[in-house]
Amino acid sequence: MVLDKRPRATDLGLKIGILPSGRNNTITDVPDVSVGHVTLNYGDGPLVVGQGPVRTGVTVVLPCSGNIFEKKVTGAFHIINGFGKAIGFPQVMELGVIESPIALTGTLSTWRVADGLIDYLASRNSGVQSFNPIVGECNDGFLNDIVGRHVGPQHVLEAIERAVSPNVEEGNVGAGTGMTAFGWKGGIGTSSRICNSSGKEFVVGALALTNTGDPRELRVNGFQIGEYMLPPRGKSIDDGSIMIIVATNAPVTSRQLGRLARRAVFGLGRIGGIASHGSGDFVIAFSNYQGNEFIDDDDITNLFRGVVESTEESILNSILRAETTIGRDGNVRHEIDIDKLKELINER
Amino acid sequence: MVLDKRPRATDLGLKIGILPSGRNNTITDVPDVSVGHVTLNYGDGPLVVGQGPVRTGVTVVLPCSGNIFEKKVTGAFHIINGFGKAIGFPQVMELGVIESPIALTGTLSTWRVADGLIDYLASRNSGVQSFNPIVGECNDGFLNDIVGRHVGPQHVLEAIERAVSPNVEEGNVGAGTGMTAFGWKGGIGTSSRICNSSGKEFVVGALALTNTGDPRELRVNGFQIGEYMLPPRGKSIDDGSIMIIVATNAPVTSRQLGRLARRAVFGLGRIGGIASHGSGDFVIAFSNYQGNEFIDDDDITNLFRGVVESTEESILNSILRAETTIGRDGNVRHEIDIDKLKELINER
Amino acid sequence: MVLDKRPRATDLGLKIGILPSGRNNTITDVPDVSVGHVTLNYGDGPLVVGQGPVRTGVTVVLPCSGNIFEKKVTGAFHIINGFGKAIGFPQVMELGVIESPIALTGTLSTWRVADGLIDYLASRNSGVQSFNPIVGECNDGFLNDIVGRHVGPQHVLEAIERAVSPNVEEGNVGAGTGMTAFGWKGGIGTSSRICNSSGKEFVVGALALTNTGDPRELRVNGFQIGEYMLPPRGKSIDDGSIMIIVATNAPVTSRQLGRLARRAVFGLGRIGGIASHGSGDFVIAFSNYQGNEFIDDDDITNLFRGVVESTEESILNSILRAETTIGRDGNVRHEIDIDKLKELINER
Amino acid sequence: MVLDKRPRATDLGLKIGILPSGRNNTITDVPDVSVGHVTLNYGDGPLVVGQGPVRTGVTVVLPCSGNIFEKKVTGAFHIINGFGKAIGFPQVMELGVIESPIALTGTLSTWRVADGLIDYLASRNSGVQSFNPIVGECNDGFLNDIVGRHVGPQHVLEAIERAVSPNVEEGNVGAGTGMTAFGWKGGIGTSSRICNSSGKEFVVGALALTNTGDPRELRVNGFQIGEYMLPPRGKSIDDGSIMIIVATNAPVTSRQLGRLARRAVFGLGRIGGIASHGSGDFVIAFSNYQGNEFIDDDDITNLFRGVVESTEESILNSILRAETTIGRDGNVRHEIDIDKLKELINER
């Protein structure tokens, strides 16, 4: 894979929003956060359930180093459109904490991945009898043998082991391997913002798994590119889903973090998303701040802004960085044509 | 007032989104819906609580003709940011119906306006002992003697009597008289879309009362105008609120209508909103369809799209149509400079 | 009024639950909490809207002494059955604070009472342009000229002035004047519990405005009295509503307080409530703890228990203490027959 | 197993509530509903993770005969206390339908059981790429090798195959094998009510998986038995969880069904539950009515009552029918002493 040949939004000179990015413009700019992918990409030709072709994977976000079950981080969920299978949020909403790595995968692997998180957590916390795994999912069935459920618990453990910081691979990797965004090949994207609040600087980062959007509605930094440029096969597929992970080190309570989570939808709106019927859209947010002095709500708006901007840019990066992928039954998702995109942006 | 001298988005040649507008591109394109305003605009100089200056009013949306308490319409609410005083939604959420005109006003007049709705409903429904009035509000205290609560029950009755269709006044009228949007004078705006669903055409209309937004983030059809053009007094005031009323004649259940209501946020996102801390943002939705054959959820996405697009355009119209207003203590909200705006749009 | 002739639950030897009561077994056992009533009880004969007969009032609970808008207390709401008009909770849910006295009244006076709270708050907080009044309501239209809306802003101010601690009048006083509970005369009741949590003692108090319940289902400390004893006029009226105010001085966050609020329903269940269709049942909770060291969720169950037990006993007290009332059109609500009740309890 | 030697509530002459029971007083009185259990009960002695002892199982409720994915039934969820891992409700809340058998099991087997439901659904619906499995759970770790996750997908398939009507085994069977209720051995219980609504009779049934409750608070038909009778080992264990499945054939919309679901909590309250911190309490409701003529909300209260009463009796039956069980490390849960219970009931 030569993903680094494809540009991010900043490489195209795009400046999304008004806040500065973090050092790497990734979710891992939030201190102590790391990301790991396992990509499963093999087989070609007609779909044979249980055999392939396989275009899927798993992506994990570790909210902190060390034993997350013991440390726990402040957590919140927001359901934009509930047509999805995401796991773990009743407890997060009730108790305001996340005690598990956050995993993303293809829809029908959701529960095996959750079971893999149990393997991971139980092996590190002997004697504990209850864990609340967090899994988000999008449907990669257009390219992948989704019913075959090729992601297993071992891939979860492997993704956790591989988790690194600060470099986060984007595009068709991990859970993003088989995804589609605004009709183009999508997948994983990330971004971050530096947010001033009450005189201090905090980082807000986002990581998106994108599988949503109508090609006609894609907006690149506000420019409705979908008016001028559609994927080679014009079939309008606007169902899918999006999972947005929001991370911060800002000192926020779970109530305040819920307010942050509810702002991700504005980033999705800016890029042209509308949460179509079939798009199960979820936001999973955490803060790994561990003290007990919290910001005032009066000082929270810049954190909201950081969520909006890093979400918009994460989604855009997931498209820019993804490469054309041929999947089961010869189904193709084309990468967005960067040259044409540049041309359009410069011309307007 | 010569509001008709100022253009709407379509007069500037802007085409927001991909769906066609209804005949008048107003919420009253939804059959049987009407809108009435009472504008209170008098007094000048320093604020004397209880005396003025007065820059406020009330706007009512009538979801159907005749006795709404008897007819009832399908209703739904969505709270984007709950820092607001909007009235009536527990019952709407529980029972899925709206049985009252929907009124909008300035924050501290909320309860007197609700009491005025009781006057109206009780006088037409003798013997009934319970009504659920619906009131939304934004804070017009920058221009208006808000603590003076100059809107009384009689203004509600007057606004209901004046309710007309299809012409809807926009800008600084009714509840919009004292409002601010993205740092510019805002107020009332409206728009509509024709939405195909299951082979039939339905209308989705929106009416927004705008008092939210950071000047730097305003996007006109995606173009971040706020980078090039700020209000004369650059003070960043991003708190405020927005009330969005969504109307349709589409045959949707209250559950489906709730899904529509939750899409208005995407329109707000497209124009640059982020629901800052102090912005109490609410969506009130109704369908005046009275039968019992409903669309499938599979056919609902175009209605979602109609909500997104008509919301975005309503907000934009509220700004374009509003005129410079000087209020209490000489506070000024400037109208957006249309010529400069045209220039910027043509140049880009 | 000779309310003190009628017994409370403890006077009958009933021991509700397993926790000890506070000193006075009232909501005012929570330090710094006070309660005030204004009772409007005049006129007889046929209903003439606007004239009477009047059987209504207003009850206020002050969560703390001093200026509550400046102090603010931690707040939470829970909607058991949303068929009601209660005011103020979007903001409480979003920000987790209550900044107003909490008022209770008859349904159609809700908004005038809210406006009275604005009078109160605005006069004490010059320059402030936004307040979030909290009002709960039940429907007293069976006895009262409800459409006449006889409670006005001045009664709210009067109730606030009269607020006292520790003595709380119960039965048909204040907002309880015209209410019905389980077919019997109901109204206001209160109770409290001492709750151990993390080695410290805290007080949880409840105050209920009761207007709900089917006579057949009334349970006195678990004994289904409704099998043996029904109101003289057997007409089953199970609609109505209940407002439950939960107060504590325990150091809980707004998230934790929401958990407490959600436990009041168990007290309502124990006494035989089922939240019938027409019963708009709401819980308003606050903690006037002002520090920033909070209990662990692991230590919260006893506080839950305190909510359950004090709610059950509050409802029971509201019935025991209320006296027969004849209202508009000669409508009668009978007080529960204490002698017969004692007999039944002793016999079983 | 000689479960039928132990009585149900009705065998003790207890009449819970005021509505008549269905023919068998089980959830399967709702036409077309069936229930299947697989009980895993083997091994003794000290806990060896992965080996045992095993005291667990899986219980499935089939909302209708035939292919539930194609038929779908109206569905709703209610979260009483979100400290739990129940799966599937975002989609149920968004779309108002259940498309999967409902499975109950021990906490850490939740995701393997969900995966088993995918096996079942995918094998019967070739070409479909998305399913929303529904799983509820309680923690059986006191008796069971819970970390060993002994319930696998094959047990789910087996439980579905075994699903029968009208006879429903109760007590320590299926998912109930290792559960504890109010300090006594608990497990599975069920009950039903015939509910009149708008002149027609409908059935409401409940099935509870009980693992919650403080021994001191247990109330048998209102009689607080916990004052007189505690489990042999008095250790107060009030954490646990309860899953309540509510079934009906009444013609209700998903909104109305949500209202039914929210009434189960009153049944839990009547028997002494308080949803302690650690008790993750969820309600899963369905109606298998397939037409499009729905009852009015005005006619819904009797259905609420049916939910309350059948929930209370289901929980009681789960305790009465369960037998003493010795589990891992010699941990014992004692069955409630029926003779002593009878004596107490007769004496009071």
PDB file of C-alpha atoms in Angstrom, chain A residues 226-322:
ATOM      1  CA  GLY A 226     -20.890  16.793  -6.260  1.00  0.00           C
ATOM      2  CA  GLU A 227     -22.390  19.187  -8.773  1.00  0.00           C
ATOM      3  CA  TYR A 228     -19.379  18.789 -11.029  1.00  0.00           C
ATOM      4  CA  MET A 229     -17.850  15.455 -10.266  1.00  0.00           C
ATOM      5  CA  LEU A 230     -19.482  12.120  -9.632  1.00  0.00           C
ATOM      6  CA  PRO A 231     -18.018   8.667  -9.214  1.00  0.00           C
ATOM      7  CA  PRO A 232     -17.569   6.767 -12.494  1.00  0.00           C
ATOM      8  CA  ARG A 233     -20.512   4.540 -11.771  1.00  0.00           C
ATOM      9  CA  GLY A 234     -23.192   7.052 -10.977  1.00  0.00           C
ATOM     10  CA  LYS A 235     -25.355   4.729  -8.953  1.00  0.00           C
ATOM     11  CA  SER A 236     -26.555   6.834  -6.049  1.00  0.00           C
ATOM     12  CA  ILE A 237     -25.867   4.944  -2.895  1.00  0.00           C
ATOM     13  CA  ASP A 238     -26.505   7.171   0.027  1.00  0.00           C
ATOM     14  CA  ASP A 239     -27.040   4.582   2.692  1.00  0.00           C
ATOM     15  CA  GLY A 240     -24.210   3.290   4.741  1.00  0.00           C
ATOM     16  CA  SER A 241     -23.331   4.748   8.141  1.00  0.00           C
ATOM     17  CA  ILE A 242     -20.665   6.754   9.832  1.00  0.00           C
ATOM     18  CA  MET A 243     -18.902   6.249  13.149  1.00  0.00           C
ATOM     19  CA  ILE A 244     -17.260   9.291  14.631  1.00  0.00           C
ATOM     20  CA  ILE A 245     -14.888   8.991  17.576  1.00  0.00           C
ATOM     21  CA  VAL A 246     -14.218  12.246  19.404  1.00  0.00           C
ATOM     22  CA  ALA A 247     -11.265  12.434  21.803  1.00  0.00           C
ATOM     23  CA  THR A 248     -10.074  15.187  24.062  1.00  0.00           C
ATOM     24  CA  ASN A 249      -7.845  15.885  27.019  1.00  0.00           C
ATOM     25  CA  ALA A 250     -10.038  18.780  28.130  1.00  0.00           C
ATOM     26  CA  PRO A 251     -11.351  18.648  31.696  1.00  0.00           C
ATOM     27  CA  VAL A 252     -15.008  18.014  30.984  1.00  0.00           C
ATOM     28  CA  THR A 253     -17.649  16.111  32.910  1.00  0.00           C
ATOM     29  CA  SER A 254     -19.627  13.377  31.208  1.00  0.00           C
ATOM     30  CA  ARG A 255     -22.502  15.826  30.802  1.00  0.00           C
ATOM     31  CA  GLN A 256     -20.238  18.304  29.072  1.00  0.00           C
ATOM     32  CA  LEU A 257     -18.671  15.560  26.993  1.00  0.00           C
ATOM     33  CA  GLY A 258     -22.169  14.638  25.816  1.00  0.00           C
ATOM     34  CA  ARG A 259     -22.499  18.196  24.592  1.00  0.00           C
ATOM     35  CA  LEU A 260     -19.266  17.769  22.630  1.00  0.00           C
ATOM     36  CA  ALA A 261     -20.483  14.485  21.163  1.00  0.00           C
ATOM     37  CA  ARG A 262     -23.658  16.181  19.935  1.00  0.00           C
ATOM     38  CA  ARG A 263     -21.575  18.696  17.921  1.00  0.00           C
ATOM     39  CA  ALA A 264     -20.007  16.102  15.602  1.00  0.00           C
ATOM     40  CA  VAL A 265     -23.199  16.214  13.569  1.00  0.00           C
ATOM     41  CA  PHE A 266     -22.362  19.761  12.477  1.00  0.00           C
ATOM     42  CA  GLY A 267     -19.143  18.541  10.916  1.00  0.00           C
ATOM     43  CA  LEU A 268     -21.064  15.830   9.118  1.00  0.00           C
ATOM     44  CA  GLY A 269     -23.544  18.468   7.954  1.00  0.00           C
ATOM     45  CA  ARG A 270     -20.825  20.753   6.623  1.00  0.00           C
ATOM     46  CA  ILE A 271     -19.429  18.080   4.333  1.00  0.00           C
ATOM     47  CA  GLY A 272     -22.863  17.256   2.947  1.00  0.00           C
ATOM     48  CA  GLY A 273     -24.156  14.449   5.134  1.00  0.00           C
ATOM     49  CA  ILE A 274     -27.847  14.218   5.924  1.00  0.00           C
ATOM     50  CA  ALA A 275     -28.025  10.910   7.830  1.00  0.00           C
ATOM     51  CA  SER A 276     -30.150   9.146   5.234  1.00  0.00           C
ATOM     52  CA  HIS A 277     -32.592   6.508   6.419  1.00  0.00           C
ATOM     53  CA  GLY A 278     -30.191   3.603   6.165  1.00  0.00           C
ATOM     54  CA  SER A 279     -27.166   5.361   7.575  1.00  0.00           C
ATOM     55  CA  GLY A 280     -26.642   4.388  11.194  1.00  0.00           C
ATOM     56  CA  ASP A 281     -24.662   7.327  12.515  1.00  0.00           C
ATOM     57  CA  PHE A 282     -23.096   7.285  15.959  1.00  0.00           C
ATOM     58  CA  VAL A 283     -20.680   9.429  17.922  1.00  0.00           C
ATOM     59  CA  ILE A 284     -18.487   7.958  20.657  1.00  0.00           C
ATOM     60  CA  ALA A 285     -16.659  10.555  22.742  1.00  0.00           C
ATOM     61  CA  PHE A 286     -14.137  10.383  25.527  1.00  0.00           C
ATOM     62  CA  SER A 287     -11.935  12.616  27.610  1.00  0.00           C
ATOM     63  CA  ASN A 288      -8.884  11.078  29.218  1.00  0.00           C
ATOM     64  CA  TYR A 289      -8.510  13.930  31.694  1.00  0.00           C
ATOM     65  CA  GLN A 290      -8.355  12.321  35.124  1.00  0.00           C
ATOM     66  CA  GLY A 291      -8.707  15.206  37.611  1.00  0.00           C
ATOM     67  CA  ASN A 292     -11.730  16.775  39.219  1.00  0.00           C
ATOM     68  CA  GLU A 293     -11.548  20.433  38.223  1.00  0.00           C
ATOM     69  CA  PHE A 294     -13.761  21.000  35.231  1.00  0.00           C
ATOM     70  CA  ILE A 295     -14.220  23.897  32.843  1.00  0.00           C
ATOM     71  CA  ASP A 296     -17.290  26.082  33.047  1.00  0.00           C
ATOM     72  CA  ASP A 297     -19.919  25.627  30.391  1.00  0.00           C
ATOM     73  CA  ASP A 298     -19.305  29.262  29.511  1.00  0.00           C
ATOM     74  CA  ASP A 299     -15.874  28.230  28.265  1.00  0.00           C
ATOM     75  CA  ILE A 300     -16.957  25.234  26.231  1.00  0.00           C
ATOM     76  CA  THR A 301     -17.804  26.675  22.820  1.00  0.00           C
ATOM     77  CA  ASN A 302     -14.290  26.418  21.431  1.00  0.00           C
ATOM     78  CA  LEU A 303     -14.278  22.734  22.265  1.00  0.00           C
ATOM     79  CA  PHE A 304     -17.548  22.409  20.345  1.00  0.00           C
ATOM     80  CA  ARG A 305     -15.866  24.161  17.437  1.00  0.00           C
ATOM     81  CA  GLY A 306     -12.947  21.762  17.636  1.00  0.00           C
ATOM     82  CA  VAL A 307     -15.320  18.828  17.376  1.00  0.00           C
ATOM     83  CA  VAL A 308     -17.096  20.299  14.359  1.00  0.00           C
ATOM     84  CA  GLU A 309     -13.942  21.122  12.458  1.00  0.00           C
ATOM     85  CA  SER A 310     -11.998  17.968  13.215  1.00  0.00           C
ATOM     86  CA  THR A 311     -15.032  15.875  12.301  1.00  0.00           C
ATOM     87  CA  GLU A 312     -15.449  17.619   8.955  1.00  0.00           C
ATOM     88  CA  GLU A 313     -11.771  17.237   8.136  1.00  0.00           C
ATOM     89  CA  SER A 314     -11.654  13.610   9.303  1.00  0.00           C
ATOM     90  CA  ILE A 315     -14.407  12.688   6.906  1.00  0.00           C
ATOM     91  CA  LEU A 316     -12.727  14.542   4.075  1.00  0.00           C
ATOM     92  CA  ASN A 317      -9.401  12.858   4.807  1.00  0.00           C
ATOM     93  CA  SER A 318     -11.054   9.439   4.773  1.00  0.00           C
ATOM     94  CA  ILE A 319     -12.076  10.068   1.160  1.00  0.00           C
ATOM     95  CA  LEU A 320      -8.928  11.787  -0.044  1.00  0.00           C
ATOM     96  CA  ARG A 321      -6.705   9.058   1.319  1.00  0.00           C
ATOM     97  CA  ALA A 322      -8.652   6.030   0.138  1.00  0.00           C
TER      98      ALA A 322
END
